[in-house]
Amino acid sequence: MPGEGVFPGEGEGRVAAEAVEAVFREERGLLLASLVRRFGDLDLAEEVTSEAIEAALRHWPAEGVPARPGAWLLTTARRRAVDRLRRDQAYAARLAVLAADAERAEPAPAPDVSGPGLGFGSGSGPGFGSCSKSGSWSGFDELPDERLQLFFTCAHPALAAEDRTALTLRCLAGLTTPEVARAFLVPTATMAQRIVRAKKKIREARIPFRVPGPDELPGRLPGVLQVVYSVFTEGYAASSGPRLQRLDLAEEAIRLARILHRLLPAERESAGLLALLLLVHARRDARTGPEGEPVLLEDQDRGRWDRPMIEEGRALVVRALTGGPAGPYGVQAAIAALHDEAADVAATDWPQIVALYDVLLTLTPSPVVELNRAVAVAMRDGPGAGLALLDALAGEPRLRAYPPYAVARGDLLGRLGRDGEAAAAYREALELAGTEPERAALRRKLGE
């Protein structure tokens, strides 16, 4: 393998490869955001990012992992981008000379050599004409995070709401296509097509990668909140991998939510989102056992919950619910607060939680909200009542590949003594589970 003469053994090469993967996973969003903002072209940013990763896989095993791997990747990607732009500019200049020669030889109109295919500010290519503009925050200069700036940029009204959220999650938030698909409860192939469609729309409609002005920000805020929420959701319950939680993603989402709330203190839904993330993340240490296995809410040691974080979240809930009709993040935060305030599951105010889910269904109807409401009804009225609601959702296509639905059915069937049906539900969940801790827990349930 490369670098055997430099490293003492092949283990160092493995370390280098793992370092590339870790940096790519953690800093891909930052890398793309910086490149898109600098060059105004998402396709170019993705291509040179991939080339920088390939270069790292070649050089790091032989030369060692640099002290600042993220900076190394960014520098390499920027150089590749500049090289491409220079080549494109030289190619365009040659075409212009040929066109001028043809015009002198023949009086017919010369071809348009500055059209979409050449990318001079067109939005379909490198976008030389808009590079200098893409760096300004247009009245929102205090936003200190490049990714948030690009989140607002990608929340363009010309794109369908789900398409722009999916594109932002995939390209700037660092989630993989399967992870984005899980957030939308759709097959991975469907999500891949959606992302391609969004990028094609940007090219064909020549949507510029510019930071929106202050008057545009309120209309784009819901899309940005959705992106931050989806990043946190993947961190709270990873869709694949060896761990149940990805604390790096969850904490990054909280950091971004704090920035949004600090910059937009009058926006009650930004307060609601931050409250929700804090109240859920406060349980992180109690959600897994010694071997990384999931621990159900009813079995968690509530003494391990982060009380200062809970108190901060509760104060934000009050702000989110005061001054007008509640938004969906404020309602979800209120539900999380009721869980966090209870001494145990039996003492939880389940009637109030069910009532809040009823409100949430009027704000954002979705099968996941109905699933969570059914579980709350089971806690209030008994497993039979909850199971009836779950069975009514059996035809919902978005729940067929959603493991929590099968797990919830298995739990309620088990509480009703219908062990054979419970085992079948757990087997279905086992086939769908994405992380090893989830699979191990389901195998234990089946063994019981």
Coordinates of C-alpha atoms in Angstrom, one line a residue:
M1 CA 0.0 0.0 0.0
P2 CA 1.2 3.6 -0.4
G3 CA 3.5 4.9 2.3
E4 CA 4.8 1.6 3.6
G5 CA 8.3 3.1 3.5
V6 CA 7.1 6.0 5.7
F7 CA 4.8 4.4 8.2
P8 CA 5.9 1.5 10.4
G9 CA 3.0 -0.7 9.3
E10 CA -0.2 -0.9 7.4
G11 CA -2.1 0.2 10.5
E12 CA -0.9 3.7 9.9
G13 CA -2.5 3.6 6.4
R14 CA -5.7 2.5 8.0
V15 CA -5.5 5.4 10.4
A16 CA -5.0 7.8 7.5
A17 CA -8.0 6.4 5.6
E18 CA -10.1 6.6 8.8
A19 CA -9.0 10.2 9.3
V20 CA -10.1 11.1 5.7
E21 CA -13.5 9.5 6.4
A22 CA -13.9 11.3 9.7
V23 CA -12.9 14.7 8.3
F24 CA -15.1 14.2 5.3
R25 CA -18.1 13.3 7.5
E26 CA -17.6 16.1 10.0
E27 CA -16.5 18.9 7.7
R28 CA -18.0 18.2 4.3
G29 CA -20.8 20.7 4.9
L30 CA -18.4 23.4 6.0
L31 CA -16.2 22.6 3.0
L32 CA -19.0 22.8 0.5
A33 CA -20.5 25.9 2.1
S34 CA -17.1 27.7 1.8
L35 CA -16.6 26.7 -1.8
V36 CA -20.1 27.5 -2.9
R37 CA -19.9 30.9 -1.3
R38 CA -16.6 31.5 -2.9
F39 CA -17.3 30.2 -6.5
G40 CA -21.1 30.4 -6.7
D41 CA -21.4 26.9 -8.2
L42 CA -22.7 23.9 -6.3
D43 CA -21.7 21.3 -8.9
L44 CA -18.2 22.7 -9.1
A45 CA -17.9 22.7 -5.3
E46 CA -19.0 19.0 -5.1
E47 CA -16.6 18.0 -7.8
V48 CA -13.5 19.6 -6.4
T49 CA -14.5 18.4 -2.9
S50 CA -14.5 14.8 -4.2
E51 CA -11.1 15.5 -5.9
A52 CA -9.7 16.8 -2.6
I53 CA -10.8 13.6 -0.8
E54 CA -9.2 11.5 -3.5
A55 CA -6.0 13.5 -3.1
A56 CA -6.1 12.9 0.7
L57 CA -6.5 9.2 0.2
R58 CA -3.4 9.2 -1.9
H59 CA -1.2 11.5 0.1
W60 CA -2.1 11.0 3.8
P61 CA -1.1 7.4 4.1
A62 CA 2.3 8.3 2.7
E63 CA 2.9 11.7 4.2
G64 CA 0.8 11.5 7.4
V65 CA -2.4 13.2 8.4
P66 CA -1.9 17.0 8.5
A67 CA -2.3 18.9 11.7
R68 CA -5.3 20.7 10.3
P69 CA -7.0 18.1 7.9
G70 CA -10.0 20.3 7.2
A71 CA -7.8 23.2 6.2
W72 CA -5.8 20.9 4.0
L73 CA -8.9 19.7 2.2
L74 CA -10.2 23.2 1.7
T75 CA -6.9 24.5 0.3
T76 CA -6.7 21.5 -2.1
A77 CA -10.3 21.9 -3.2
R78 CA -9.9 25.7 -3.8
R79 CA -6.8 25.1 -5.9
R80 CA -8.7 22.5 -8.0
A81 CA -11.6 24.9 -8.5
V82 CA -9.3 27.8 -9.5
D83 CA -7.6 25.5 -12.0
R84 CA -10.9 24.5 -13.5
L85 CA -12.1 28.1 -13.8
R86 CA -8.8 29.1 -15.5
R87 CA -9.2 26.3 -18.0
D88 CA -12.9 27.2 -18.6
Q89 CA -11.9 30.9 -19.0
A90 CA -9.2 30.0 -21.5
Y91 CA -11.6 27.8 -23.4
A92 CA -14.1 30.6 -23.6
A93 CA -11.5 33.0 -24.8
R94 CA -10.5 30.6 -27.6
L95 CA -14.1 30.2 -28.6
A96 CA -14.5 34.0 -28.7
V97 CA -11.4 34.3 -31.0
L98 CA -12.8 31.7 -33.4
A99 CA -16.2 33.4 -33.4
A100 CA -14.6 36.7 -34.2
D101 CA -12.6 35.1 -37.1
A102 CA -15.8 33.6 -38.4
E103 CA -17.6 36.9 -38.3
R104 CA -14.9 38.6 -40.3
A105 CA -14.9 35.9 -42.9
E106 CA -18.7 35.8 -43.1
P107 CA -21.2 38.6 -42.4
A108 CA -23.7 36.2 -40.7
P109 CA -24.4 36.8 -37.0
A110 CA -21.8 35.2 -34.8
P111 CA -22.8 32.5 -32.4
D112 CA -23.5 33.5 -28.8
V113 CA -20.4 32.3 -27.0
S114 CA -21.5 33.6 -23.6
G115 CA -24.5 31.4 -23.2
P116 CA -25.4 29.0 -20.4
G117 CA -22.9 26.4 -21.4
L118 CA -19.9 28.7 -20.5
G119 CA -21.1 29.8 -17.1
F120 CA -20.2 33.5 -17.1
G121 CA -22.6 34.4 -14.3
S122 CA -25.3 32.2 -15.8
G123 CA -25.8 30.0 -12.8
S124 CA -25.1 26.9 -14.8
G125 CA -21.3 27.1 -14.7
P126 CA -18.7 28.6 -12.5
G127 CA -20.4 32.0 -12.3
F128 CA -17.5 34.4 -12.6
G129 CA -20.0 37.4 -12.8
S130 CA -21.4 36.7 -9.4
C131 CA -18.5 35.5 -7.4
S132 CA -17.8 38.8 -5.7
K133 CA -21.4 39.2 -4.8
S134 CA -21.8 35.8 -3.2
G135 CA -19.5 36.8 -0.3
S136 CA -21.8 39.6 1.0
W137 CA -24.5 38.9 3.6
S138 CA -26.7 41.7 2.3
G139 CA -27.8 43.3 5.5
F140 CA -27.3 40.2 7.7
D141 CA -23.6 40.5 8.1
E142 CA -23.7 39.4 11.7
L143 CA -24.5 35.8 10.9
P144 CA -21.2 34.2 12.0
D145 CA -21.7 30.8 10.3
E146 CA -21.1 30.1 6.6
R147 CA -23.4 27.1 6.6
L148 CA -26.3 29.0 8.0
Q149 CA -25.7 31.6 5.3
L150 CA -25.9 28.9 2.6
F151 CA -28.9 27.3 4.3
F152 CA -30.8 30.6 3.8
T153 CA -29.4 30.8 0.2
C154 CA -30.6 27.3 -0.7
A155 CA -34.1 28.0 0.8
H156 CA -35.0 29.7 -2.5
P157 CA -38.7 30.0 -3.2
A158 CA -38.3 28.9 -6.8
L159 CA -37.5 25.4 -5.5
A160 CA -40.2 23.1 -4.0
A161 CA -40.1 23.2 -0.2
E162 CA -39.1 19.5 0.1
D163 CA -36.6 19.7 -2.7
R164 CA -34.7 22.7 -1.2
T165 CA -34.6 21.1 2.2
A166 CA -33.4 17.8 0.8
L167 CA -30.7 19.6 -1.3
T168 CA -29.5 21.6 1.8
L169 CA -29.3 18.5 4.0
R170 CA -27.4 16.5 1.4
C171 CA -25.0 19.1 0.1
L172 CA -24.4 21.5 3.0
A173 CA -25.5 19.8 6.2
G174 CA -23.3 16.7 5.5
L175 CA -26.0 14.0 5.6
T176 CA -25.8 11.1 3.1
T177 CA -28.6 10.5 0.6
P178 CA -30.0 7.5 2.7
E179 CA -30.0 9.7 5.8
V180 CA -31.9 12.4 4.0
A181 CA -34.3 9.8 2.6
R182 CA -35.0 8.6 6.2
A183 CA -35.8 12.2 7.3
F184 CA -38.5 12.3 4.6
L185 CA -39.6 8.7 5.0
V186 CA -39.0 8.0 1.3
P187 CA -36.8 5.4 -0.5
T188 CA -33.2 6.3 -1.1
A189 CA -33.7 6.2 -4.9
T190 CA -36.6 8.6 -4.7
M191 CA -34.5 11.0 -2.6
A192 CA -31.6 10.8 -5.0
Q193 CA -33.9 11.8 -7.9
R194 CA -35.3 14.7 -5.8
I195 CA -31.8 16.1 -5.2
V196 CA -30.9 15.8 -8.8
R197 CA -34.1 17.5 -9.8
A198 CA -33.4 20.4 -7.4
K199 CA -29.8 20.9 -8.8
K200 CA -31.2 20.8 -12.3
K201 CA -33.7 23.4 -11.4
I202 CA -31.0 25.7 -10.1
R203 CA -29.0 25.3 -13.3
E204 CA -31.9 25.7 -15.7
A205 CA -33.6 28.6 -13.8
R206 CA -30.1 30.2 -13.2
I207 CA -30.9 30.6 -9.5
P208 CA -27.9 32.5 -8.1
F209 CA -26.1 31.4 -5.0
R210 CA -26.5 34.7 -3.2
V211 CA -27.3 35.5 0.3
P212 CA -30.9 36.8 0.6
G213 CA -31.6 40.3 1.7
P214 CA -33.3 41.1 5.0
D215 CA -36.7 41.3 3.5
E216 CA -36.4 37.7 2.2
L217 CA -35.2 36.1 5.4
P218 CA -38.6 35.6 7.2
G219 CA -40.0 33.7 4.2
R220 CA -36.9 31.4 4.2
L221 CA -36.6 30.9 7.9
P222 CA -39.0 27.9 8.1
G223 CA -36.9 26.0 5.6
V224 CA -33.7 26.7 7.5
L225 CA -35.4 25.6 10.8
Q226 CA -36.4 22.4 9.1
V227 CA -32.9 21.7 8.0
V228 CA -31.5 22.2 11.5
Y229 CA -34.2 20.0 13.0
S230 CA -33.5 17.2 10.5
V231 CA -29.7 17.4 11.3
F232 CA -30.6 17.0 15.0
T233 CA -32.9 14.1 14.3
E234 CA -30.2 12.2 12.5
G235 CA -27.9 12.9 15.5
Y236 CA -30.6 11.9 18.0
A237 CA -31.3 8.6 16.3
A238 CA -28.8 7.6 13.6
S239 CA -30.2 5.9 10.6
S240 CA -27.2 3.6 10.2
G241 CA -23.8 2.8 11.7
P242 CA -22.4 1.3 15.0
R243 CA -24.0 3.9 17.4
L244 CA -27.5 4.8 18.3
Q245 CA -26.7 8.5 18.7
R246 CA -24.4 10.8 16.7
L247 CA -23.7 13.4 19.3
D248 CA -21.5 15.5 16.9
L249 CA -24.5 16.1 14.7
A250 CA -26.9 16.8 17.6
E251 CA -24.6 19.3 19.1
E252 CA -23.9 21.0 15.8
A253 CA -27.6 21.4 15.3
I254 CA -28.0 22.9 18.8
R255 CA -25.1 25.3 18.0
L256 CA -26.8 26.5 14.8
A257 CA -30.2 26.8 16.6
R258 CA -28.5 29.0 19.2
I259 CA -27.2 31.3 16.5
L260 CA -30.6 31.6 14.9
H261 CA -32.3 32.3 18.2
R262 CA -29.7 34.9 19.2
L263 CA -30.0 36.7 15.8
L264 CA -33.8 36.4 15.6
P265 CA -35.0 36.7 19.2
A266 CA -38.5 37.8 18.2
E267 CA -39.1 34.7 16.1
R268 CA -41.0 32.4 18.4
E269 CA -40.4 29.3 16.3
S270 CA -36.6 29.8 16.5
A271 CA -37.1 29.7 20.3
G272 CA -39.3 26.7 20.0
L273 CA -36.8 24.8 17.9
L274 CA -33.9 25.5 20.3
A275 CA -36.1 24.5 23.3
L276 CA -37.0 21.2 21.6
L277 CA -33.4 20.3 20.8
L278 CA -32.3 21.1 24.4
L279 CA -35.1 19.2 26.1
V280 CA -34.5 16.1 24.0
H281 CA -30.7 16.3 24.1
A282 CA -30.8 16.6 27.9
R283 CA -31.6 12.8 28.0
R284 CA -28.6 11.8 25.9
D285 CA -26.5 10.1 28.6
A286 CA -29.4 8.0 29.8
R287 CA -30.6 6.9 26.4
T288 CA -27.9 4.2 26.0
G289 CA -26.6 1.5 28.2
P290 CA -23.1 0.3 28.9
E291 CA -22.8 -1.5 25.6
G292 CA -24.4 1.3 23.6
E293 CA -27.8 -0.4 23.6
P294 CA -31.0 1.8 23.5
V295 CA -32.7 2.4 26.9
L296 CA -36.4 3.1 26.7
L297 CA -37.8 6.3 28.2
E298 CA -39.6 4.4 31.0
D299 CA -36.3 2.6 31.9
Q300 CA -34.0 5.6 31.9
D301 CA -32.2 6.9 35.0
R302 CA -33.7 10.4 35.1
G303 CA -30.9 11.4 37.5
R304 CA -28.6 11.3 34.5
W305 CA -30.6 13.9 32.6
D306 CA -29.0 17.3 32.1
R307 CA -31.0 19.5 34.5
P308 CA -29.5 22.8 33.5
M309 CA -30.2 22.1 29.9
I310 CA -33.8 21.1 30.8
E311 CA -34.3 24.4 32.7
E312 CA -33.0 26.4 29.8
G313 CA -35.3 24.5 27.5
R314 CA -38.3 25.1 29.7
A315 CA -37.7 28.8 29.8
L316 CA -37.6 28.9 26.0
V317 CA -40.9 26.9 25.8
V318 CA -42.6 29.7 27.6
R319 CA -41.2 32.2 25.1
A320 CA -42.2 30.1 22.2
L321 CA -45.8 29.7 23.4
T322 CA -46.4 33.3 24.4
G323 CA -47.7 36.0 22.2
G324 CA -49.8 34.2 19.6
P325 CA -50.8 30.8 18.2
A326 CA -48.2 28.1 18.8
G327 CA -46.0 26.8 16.0
P328 CA -45.0 23.2 15.5
Y329 CA -41.6 23.4 17.2
G330 CA -43.1 25.2 20.2
V331 CA -45.7 22.4 20.5
Q332 CA -43.2 19.7 20.2
A333 CA -41.0 21.5 22.8
A334 CA -44.0 21.6 25.2
I335 CA -44.4 17.8 24.8
A336 CA -40.7 17.3 25.5
A337 CA -40.9 19.5 28.6
L338 CA -43.8 17.4 30.0
H339 CA -41.6 14.3 29.7
D340 CA -38.7 16.0 31.3
E341 CA -40.7 17.4 34.2
A342 CA -42.2 14.1 35.2
A343 CA -40.6 12.0 38.0
D344 CA -41.3 8.8 36.0
V345 CA -43.4 7.5 33.2
A346 CA -46.4 6.9 35.5
A347 CA -46.4 10.5 36.7
T348 CA -46.3 11.9 33.1
D349 CA -49.2 14.1 32.1
W350 CA -50.3 11.8 29.3
P351 CA -53.7 13.5 28.7
Q352 CA -52.0 16.8 28.2
I353 CA -49.4 15.2 25.8
V354 CA -52.3 13.7 23.7
A355 CA -53.9 17.1 23.6
L356 CA -50.7 18.6 22.4
Y357 CA -50.3 16.0 19.7
D358 CA -53.9 16.9 18.6
V359 CA -52.7 20.5 18.1
L360 CA -49.6 19.4 16.3
L361 CA -51.6 17.3 13.9
T362 CA -53.6 20.4 12.9
L363 CA -50.3 22.3 12.3
T364 CA -48.2 19.6 10.6
P365 CA -50.2 16.5 9.7
S366 CA -47.9 13.5 9.3
P367 CA -47.9 9.8 9.9
V368 CA -45.0 10.2 12.4
V369 CA -47.1 12.6 14.5
E370 CA -50.0 10.1 14.3
L371 CA -47.7 7.3 15.4
N372 CA -46.4 9.3 18.4
R373 CA -49.9 10.3 19.3
A374 CA -51.0 6.6 19.2
V375 CA -48.2 5.7 21.7
A376 CA -49.3 8.5 24.0
V377 CA -52.9 7.3 23.8
A378 CA -51.7 3.8 24.7
M379 CA -50.2 5.3 27.8
R380 CA -53.4 7.2 28.7
D381 CA -56.0 4.7 27.7
G382 CA -54.2 1.3 27.5
P383 CA -52.4 -0.7 24.9
G384 CA -55.6 -1.8 23.1
A385 CA -56.6 1.8 22.3
G386 CA -53.1 2.6 21.1
L387 CA -52.9 -0.5 18.9
A388 CA -56.2 0.3 17.2
L389 CA -54.7 3.7 16.2
L390 CA -51.5 2.0 15.0
D391 CA -53.4 -0.6 12.9
A392 CA -55.3 2.3 11.3
L393 CA -52.0 3.5 10.0
A394 CA -51.0 0.2 8.5
G395 CA -51.7 1.4 5.0
E396 CA -49.5 4.5 5.3
P397 CA -46.7 3.9 2.8
R398 CA -44.3 6.2 4.6
L399 CA -44.4 4.0 7.7
R400 CA -43.7 0.7 6.0
A401 CA -39.9 1.3 6.1
Y402 CA -40.0 3.2 9.4
P403 CA -38.6 0.9 12.2
P404 CA -40.3 2.8 15.2
Y405 CA -43.7 1.9 13.8
A406 CA -43.0 -1.8 13.9
V407 CA -41.3 -1.5 17.3
A408 CA -44.3 0.3 18.7
R409 CA -46.7 -2.4 17.4
G410 CA -44.5 -5.1 18.9
D411 CA -44.4 -3.4 22.3
L412 CA -48.2 -2.9 22.4
L413 CA -48.9 -6.5 21.2
G414 CA -46.6 -7.8 23.8
R415 CA -48.4 -5.8 26.6
L416 CA -51.6 -7.4 25.4
G417 CA -50.1 -10.9 25.6
R418 CA -50.2 -11.5 21.9
D419 CA -46.6 -12.8 21.8
G420 CA -46.6 -14.4 18.4
E421 CA -47.8 -11.2 16.7
A422 CA -45.4 -9.2 18.8
A423 CA -42.5 -11.4 17.6
A424 CA -43.6 -10.9 14.0
A425 CA -43.6 -7.1 14.5
Y426 CA -40.1 -7.2 16.1
R427 CA -38.8 -9.4 13.2
E428 CA -40.1 -6.8 10.8
A429 CA -38.4 -4.0 12.8
L430 CA -35.2 -6.0 12.8
E431 CA -35.1 -6.1 9.0
L432 CA -35.6 -2.3 8.9
A433 CA -33.3 -1.3 11.7
G434 CA -30.2 0.7 10.6
T435 CA -27.9 0.7 13.6
E436 CA -26.3 -2.2 15.3
P437 CA -27.5 -1.2 18.8
E438 CA -31.1 -1.2 17.5
R439 CA -30.7 -4.7 16.0
A440 CA -29.1 -6.1 19.2
A441 CA -32.0 -4.7 21.3
L442 CA -34.6 -6.3 18.9
R443 CA -32.8 -9.6 18.9
R444 CA -33.0 -9.6 22.7
K445 CA -36.7 -8.8 22.5
L446 CA -37.2 -11.7 20.2
G447 CA -35.2 -14.0 22.5
E448 CA -37.6 -13.0 25.4

